[in-house]
PDB file of C-alpha atoms in Angstrom:
ATOM      1  CA  MET A   1      24.841 -48.016 100.384  1.00 66.00           C
ATOM      2  CA  GLU A   2      28.243 -49.355  99.412  1.00 66.00           C
ATOM      3  CA  THR A   3      30.378 -50.927 102.156  1.00 56.00           C
ATOM      4  CA  ILE A   4      33.948 -49.757 102.361  1.00 52.00           C
ATOM      5  CA  ILE A   5      36.353 -52.659 102.673  1.00 45.00           C
ATOM      6  CA  ASN A   6      39.799 -52.208 104.201  1.00 43.00           C
ATOM      7  CA  LYS A   7      41.801 -54.481 101.933  1.00 48.00           C
ATOM      8  CA  VAL A   8      45.032 -53.773 103.828  1.00 45.00           C
ATOM      9  CA  ALA A   9      43.505 -55.003 107.089  1.00 48.00           C
ATOM     10  CA  GLU A  10      42.141 -58.122 105.379  1.00 49.00           C
ATOM     11  CA  SER A  11      45.410 -58.918 103.603  1.00 59.00           C
ATOM     12  CA  GLY A  12      47.002 -60.636 106.588  1.00 78.00           C
ATOM     13  CA  ILE A  13      50.095 -58.496 106.268  1.00 90.00           C
ATOM     14  CA  ILE A  14      52.161 -58.216 109.430  1.00 91.00           C
ATOM     15  CA  THR A  15      53.980 -54.941 109.992  1.00 92.00           C
ATOM     16  CA  LEU A  16      57.273 -55.152 111.839  1.00 92.00           C
ATOM     17  CA  ASP A  17      58.617 -51.891 113.238  1.00 91.00           C
ATOM     18  CA  LEU A  18      62.364 -51.963 113.913  1.00 91.00           C
ATOM     19  CA  ALA A  19      62.266 -48.908 116.228  1.00 90.00           C
ATOM     20  CA  PRO A  20      61.950 -50.997 119.432  1.00 89.00           C
ATOM     21  CA  TYR A  21      65.125 -52.863 118.456  1.00 87.00           C
ATOM     22  CA  ILE A  22      67.186 -49.675 118.283  1.00 84.00           C
ATOM     23  CA  PRO A  23      69.008 -48.973 121.551  1.00 81.00           C
ATOM     24  CA  ALA A  24      67.850 -45.712 123.090  1.00 73.00           C
ATOM     25  CA  ASP A  25      70.111 -43.624 125.284  1.00 70.00           C
ATOM     26  CA  LYS A  26      71.610 -46.542 127.200  1.00 89.00           C
ATOM     27  CA  ILE A  27      74.943 -46.287 125.366  1.00 91.00           C
ATOM     28  CA  ALA A  28      78.069 -44.694 126.803  1.00 95.00           C
ATOM     29  CA  VAL A  29      81.652 -44.411 125.580  1.00 96.00           C
ATOM     30  CA  PHE A  30      84.762 -45.064 127.654  1.00 97.00           C
ATOM     31  CA  ASP A  31      87.644 -43.321 125.877  1.00 96.00           C
ATOM     32  CA  LEU A  32      91.215 -44.037 126.948  1.00 96.00           C
ATOM     33  CA  LYS A  33      92.447 -40.728 125.518  1.00 95.00           C
ATOM     34  CA  PRO A  34      92.122 -38.757 128.800  1.00 94.00           C
ATOM     35  CA  PHE A  35      94.196 -41.416 130.560  1.00 93.00           C
ATOM     36  CA  LEU A  36      97.185 -40.951 128.256  1.00 93.00           C
ATOM     37  CA  PHE A  37     100.256 -38.850 129.016  1.00 89.00           C
ATOM     38  CA  ARG A  38     100.194 -35.992 126.474  1.00 86.00           C
ATOM     39  CA  GLU A  39      97.478 -37.948 124.637  1.00 82.00           C
ATOM     40  CA  MET A  40     100.173 -40.212 123.239  1.00 86.00           C
ATOM     41  CA  ILE A  41     101.592 -42.560 125.856  1.00 90.00           C
ATOM     42  CA  LEU A  42      99.965 -44.972 128.242  1.00 90.00           C
ATOM     43  CA  ARG A  43     101.862 -45.199 131.509  1.00 92.00           C
ATOM     44  CA  GLU A  44     100.794 -48.365 133.273  1.00 93.00           C
ATOM     45  CA  LYS A  45     101.199 -47.144 136.857  1.00 95.00           C
ATOM     46  CA  ASP A  46      99.360 -43.859 136.186  1.00 94.00           C
ATOM     47  CA  TYR A  47      96.644 -45.614 134.198  1.00 94.00           C
ATOM     48  CA  ARG A  48      95.961 -48.159 136.945  1.00 95.00           C
ATOM     49  CA  ALA A  49      95.806 -45.389 139.571  1.00 95.00           C
ATOM     50  CA  ALA A  50      93.435 -43.307 137.426  1.00 95.00           C
ATOM     51  CA  LEU A  51      91.119 -46.274 136.850  1.00 96.00           C
ATOM     52  CA  GLN A  52      90.876 -46.866 140.601  1.00 96.00           C
ATOM     53  CA  THR A  53      89.625 -43.324 141.197  1.00 96.00           C
ATOM     54  CA  HIS A  54      87.460 -43.032 138.079  1.00 97.00           C
ATOM     55  CA  ASP A  55      83.683 -42.584 138.558  1.00 96.00           C
ATOM     56  CA  TRP A  56      82.362 -45.892 137.241  1.00 97.00           C
ATOM     57  CA  LYS A  57      78.747 -45.226 138.352  1.00 96.00           C
ATOM     58  CA  GLN A  58      78.183 -43.140 135.211  1.00 96.00           C
ATOM     59  CA  TYR A  59      78.226 -46.397 133.221  1.00 97.00           C
ATOM     60  CA  GLU A  60      75.713 -48.173 135.443  1.00 96.00           C
ATOM     61  CA  GLY A  61      73.149 -50.122 133.423  1.00 92.00           C
ATOM     62  CA  LYS A  62      74.541 -48.876 130.113  1.00 95.00           C
ATOM     63  CA  HIS A  63      76.124 -50.591 127.146  1.00 95.00           C
ATOM     64  CA  VAL A  64      79.664 -49.224 126.969  1.00 97.00           C
ATOM     65  CA  ALA A  65      81.844 -48.810 123.894  1.00 97.00           C
ATOM     66  CA  VAL A  66      85.538 -48.880 124.836  1.00 97.00           C
ATOM     67  CA  LEU A  67      87.950 -47.105 122.483  1.00 96.00           C
ATOM     68  CA  CYS A  68      90.856 -44.716 122.233  1.00 96.00           C
ATOM     69  CA  SER A  69      90.154 -41.646 120.117  1.00 95.00           C
ATOM     70  CA  ALA A  70      93.796 -40.540 120.157  1.00 92.00           C
ATOM     71  CA  GLU A  71      96.220 -41.767 117.554  1.00 90.00           C
ATOM     72  CA  ALA A  72      98.296 -43.758 120.010  1.00 89.00           C
ATOM     73  CA  ILE A  73      99.482 -47.318 120.280  1.00 90.00           C
ATOM     74  CA  ILE A  74      97.478 -48.862 123.094  1.00 92.00           C
ATOM     75  CA  PRO A  75      98.408 -52.266 124.477  1.00 94.00           C
ATOM     76  CA  VAL A  76      95.581 -54.795 124.476  1.00 94.00           C
ATOM     77  CA  TRP A  77      95.757 -55.238 128.243  1.00 95.00           C
ATOM     78  CA  ALA A  78      94.704 -51.572 128.696  1.00 96.00           C
ATOM     79  CA  TYR A  79      91.322 -52.296 127.127  1.00 97.00           C
ATOM     80  CA  MET A  80      91.042 -55.494 129.145  1.00 97.00           C
ATOM     81  CA  LEU A  81      91.765 -53.604 132.359  1.00 97.00           C
ATOM     82  CA  ALA A  82      89.071 -51.032 131.585  1.00 97.00           C
ATOM     83  CA  ALA A  83      86.643 -53.881 130.910  1.00 97.00           C
ATOM     84  CA  THR A  84      87.286 -55.349 134.364  1.00 97.00           C
ATOM     85  CA  TYR A  85      86.038 -52.107 135.918  1.00 98.00           C
ATOM     86  CA  LEU A  86      83.125 -51.740 133.525  1.00 98.00           C
ATOM     87  CA  GLU A  87      81.821 -55.316 133.646  1.00 96.00           C
ATOM     88  CA  PRO A  88      80.375 -55.175 137.193  1.00 96.00           C
ATOM     89  CA  VAL A  89      78.428 -51.948 136.594  1.00 96.00           C
ATOM     90  CA  SER A  90      77.549 -51.892 132.899  1.00 96.00           C
ATOM     91  CA  GLU A  91      74.965 -53.813 130.922  1.00 93.00           C
ATOM     92  CA  SER A  92      77.662 -54.852 128.449  1.00 94.00           C
ATOM     93  CA  VAL A  93      81.150 -53.881 127.291  1.00 96.00           C
ATOM     94  CA  TYR A  94      82.135 -53.687 123.642  1.00 96.00           C
ATOM     95  CA  TYR A  95      85.364 -52.687 121.921  1.00 97.00           C
ATOM     96  CA  GLY A  96      84.631 -50.135 119.233  1.00 96.00           C
ATOM     97  CA  THR A  97      82.799 -46.909 118.508  1.00 94.00           C
ATOM     98  CA  ARG A  98      79.318 -45.907 119.648  1.00 92.00           C
ATOM     99  CA  GLU A  99      78.050 -46.631 116.125  1.00 90.00           C
ATOM    100  CA  GLU A 100      79.646 -50.086 116.042  1.00 92.00           C
ATOM    101  CA  LEU A 101      78.160 -50.889 119.451  1.00 93.00           C
ATOM    102  CA  THR A 102      74.737 -49.697 118.298  1.00 90.00           C
ATOM    103  CA  LYS A 103      74.929 -52.034 115.284  1.00 90.00           C
ATOM    104  CA  ALA A 104      76.055 -54.949 117.472  1.00 92.00           C
ATOM    105  CA  LEU A 105      73.124 -54.388 119.831  1.00 92.00           C
ATOM    106  CA  ILE A 106      70.692 -54.188 116.924  1.00 90.00           C
ATOM    107  CA  TYR A 107      72.043 -57.456 115.501  1.00 92.00           C
ATOM    108  CA  ARG A 108      71.777 -59.111 118.915  1.00 92.00           C
ATOM    109  CA  ARG A 109      68.179 -57.950 119.372  1.00 92.00           C
ATOM    110  CA  ILE A 110      67.128 -58.958 115.860  1.00 94.00           C
ATOM    111  CA  GLU A 111      68.679 -62.413 116.344  1.00 94.00           C
ATOM    112  CA  GLN A 112      66.416 -62.835 119.396  1.00 93.00           C
ATOM    113  CA  ILE A 113      63.286 -62.454 117.259  1.00 94.00           C
ATOM    114  CA  ASP A 114      61.588 -65.823 116.880  1.00 95.00           C
ATOM    115  CA  ALA A 115      61.618 -65.957 113.089  1.00 94.00           C
ATOM    116  CA  ALA A 116      59.495 -69.116 113.122  1.00 94.00           C
ATOM    117  CA  GLU A 117      56.530 -66.933 114.163  1.00 95.00           C
ATOM    118  CA  TYR A 118      56.713 -65.413 110.689  1.00 95.00           C
ATOM    119  CA  THR A 119      56.676 -68.712 108.797  1.00 95.00           C
ATOM    120  CA  ASP A 120      54.713 -68.321 105.551  1.00 94.00           C
ATOM    121  CA  LYS A 121      53.519 -64.849 106.553  1.00 95.00           C
ATOM    122  CA  ARG A 122      53.507 -61.665 104.517  1.00 95.00           C
ATOM    123  CA  VAL A 123      55.709 -59.201 106.391  1.00 95.00           C
ATOM    124  CA  VAL A 124      56.244 -55.486 105.860  1.00 95.00           C
ATOM    125  CA  ILE A 125      59.280 -53.944 107.508  1.00 93.00           C
ATOM    126  CA  LYS A 126      58.113 -50.469 108.490  1.00 91.00           C
ATOM    127  CA  GLY A 127      59.991 -47.812 106.590  1.00 84.00           C
ATOM    128  CA  CYS A 128      58.911 -44.540 108.176  1.00 80.00           C
ATOM    129  CA  GLY A 129      58.929 -43.377 111.744  1.00 79.00           C
ATOM    130  CA  ASP A 130      60.362 -40.984 114.291  1.00 82.00           C
ATOM    131  CA  THR A 131      63.304 -43.225 115.225  1.00 82.00           C
ATOM    132  CA  PRO A 132      66.192 -43.248 112.734  1.00 84.00           C
ATOM    133  CA  ILE A 133      66.884 -46.845 111.697  1.00 87.00           C
ATOM    134  CA  PRO A 134      70.375 -47.673 110.410  1.00 87.00           C
ATOM    135  CA  GLU A 135      70.586 -49.553 107.128  1.00 90.00           C
ATOM    136  CA  ALA A 136      72.358 -52.360 109.011  1.00 89.00           C
ATOM    137  CA  ALA A 137      69.100 -53.124 110.834  1.00 92.00           C
ATOM    138  CA  TYR A 138      67.216 -53.574 107.561  1.00 94.00           C
ATOM    139  CA  VAL A 139      69.889 -55.902 106.193  1.00 94.00           C
ATOM    140  CA  ALA A 140      69.913 -57.905 109.452  1.00 94.00           C
ATOM    141  CA  ILE A 141      66.126 -58.336 109.586  1.00 95.00           C
ATOM    142  CA  THR A 142      66.051 -59.360 105.931  1.00 96.00           C
ATOM    143  CA  GLN A 143      68.666 -62.029 106.516  1.00 95.00           C
ATOM    144  CA  HIS A 144      66.919 -63.207 109.670  1.00 96.00           C
ATOM    145  CA  LEU A 145      63.382 -63.489 108.272  1.00 96.00           C
ATOM    146  CA  ARG A 146      63.924 -64.417 104.611  1.00 96.00           C
ATOM    147  CA  PRO A 147      64.155 -68.206 105.185  1.00 95.00           C
ATOM    148  CA  TYR A 148      60.750 -68.157 106.926  1.00 95.00           C
ATOM    149  CA  VAL A 149      58.448 -65.603 105.340  1.00 95.00           C
ATOM    150  CA  LYS A 150      56.133 -66.004 102.392  1.00 95.00           C
ATOM    151  CA  SER A 151      56.978 -62.463 101.317  1.00 95.00           C
ATOM    152  CA  LEU A 152      59.006 -59.574 102.647  1.00 95.00           C
ATOM    153  CA  MET A 153      58.257 -55.962 101.849  1.00 94.00           C
ATOM    154  CA  TYR A 154      59.510 -52.543 102.860  1.00 94.00           C
ATOM    155  CA  GLY A 155      57.401 -49.463 103.595  1.00 90.00           C
ATOM    156  CA  GLU A 156      53.844 -49.273 104.868  1.00 82.00           C
ATOM    157  CA  PRO A 157      51.049 -51.826 104.269  1.00 76.00           C
ATOM    158  CA  CYS A 158      49.281 -49.386 101.912  1.00 76.00           C
ATOM    159  CA  SER A 159      52.433 -48.675  99.905  1.00 83.00           C
ATOM    160  CA  THR A 160      55.169 -51.306  99.871  1.00 87.00           C
ATOM    161  CA  VAL A 161      58.289 -52.146  97.944  1.00 90.00           C
ATOM    162  CA  PRO A 162      58.552 -55.908  97.377  1.00 90.00           C
ATOM    163  CA  ILE A 163      61.850 -57.314  98.630  1.00 90.00           C
ATOM    164  CA  TYR A 164      61.379 -61.084  98.553  1.00 91.00           C
ATOM    165  CA  LYS A 165      58.709 -63.561  97.558  1.00 94.00           C
ATOM    166  CA  LYS A 166      59.014 -67.281  98.185  1.00 91.00           C
ATOM    167  CA  ALA A 167      58.862 -69.362  95.024  1.00 85.00           C
ATOM    168  CA  LYS A 168      55.784 -71.568  94.750  1.00 75.00           C
TER     169      LYS A 168
END
């Protein structure tokens, strides 16, 4: 009887799934638009009073993107003031959109990967899954691992697209 050999398992290929590095639902947005007079003008006295009575608990433990979705000229100090209220309750505060914050968090998490663990290894960056992975994550992981790996591939161990191979 012929023995079936799993060549993928014996290949020493390491599969890296980026899904755990994608922030789940811990992202919130703080928009200055509702604090503006007629969605155009920031009145300092009114803004300060509104911030004091705002429900900040909704941002507890979340990463918060601070922005103004109205087409208004917002002084820099207005964002800084919002950050002073958010900092004690939130996980982090970021100026920008939800998407920009998501990318920043992905970059931060990928940078925390100990790339040295992948030195001279054959690595496949998983390409399919239930969690949508932004292209930015694939670019970031490529940049992070390339100096260390023997080879970098995209897809699944049984069907990969070669991305990089270290010269001999």
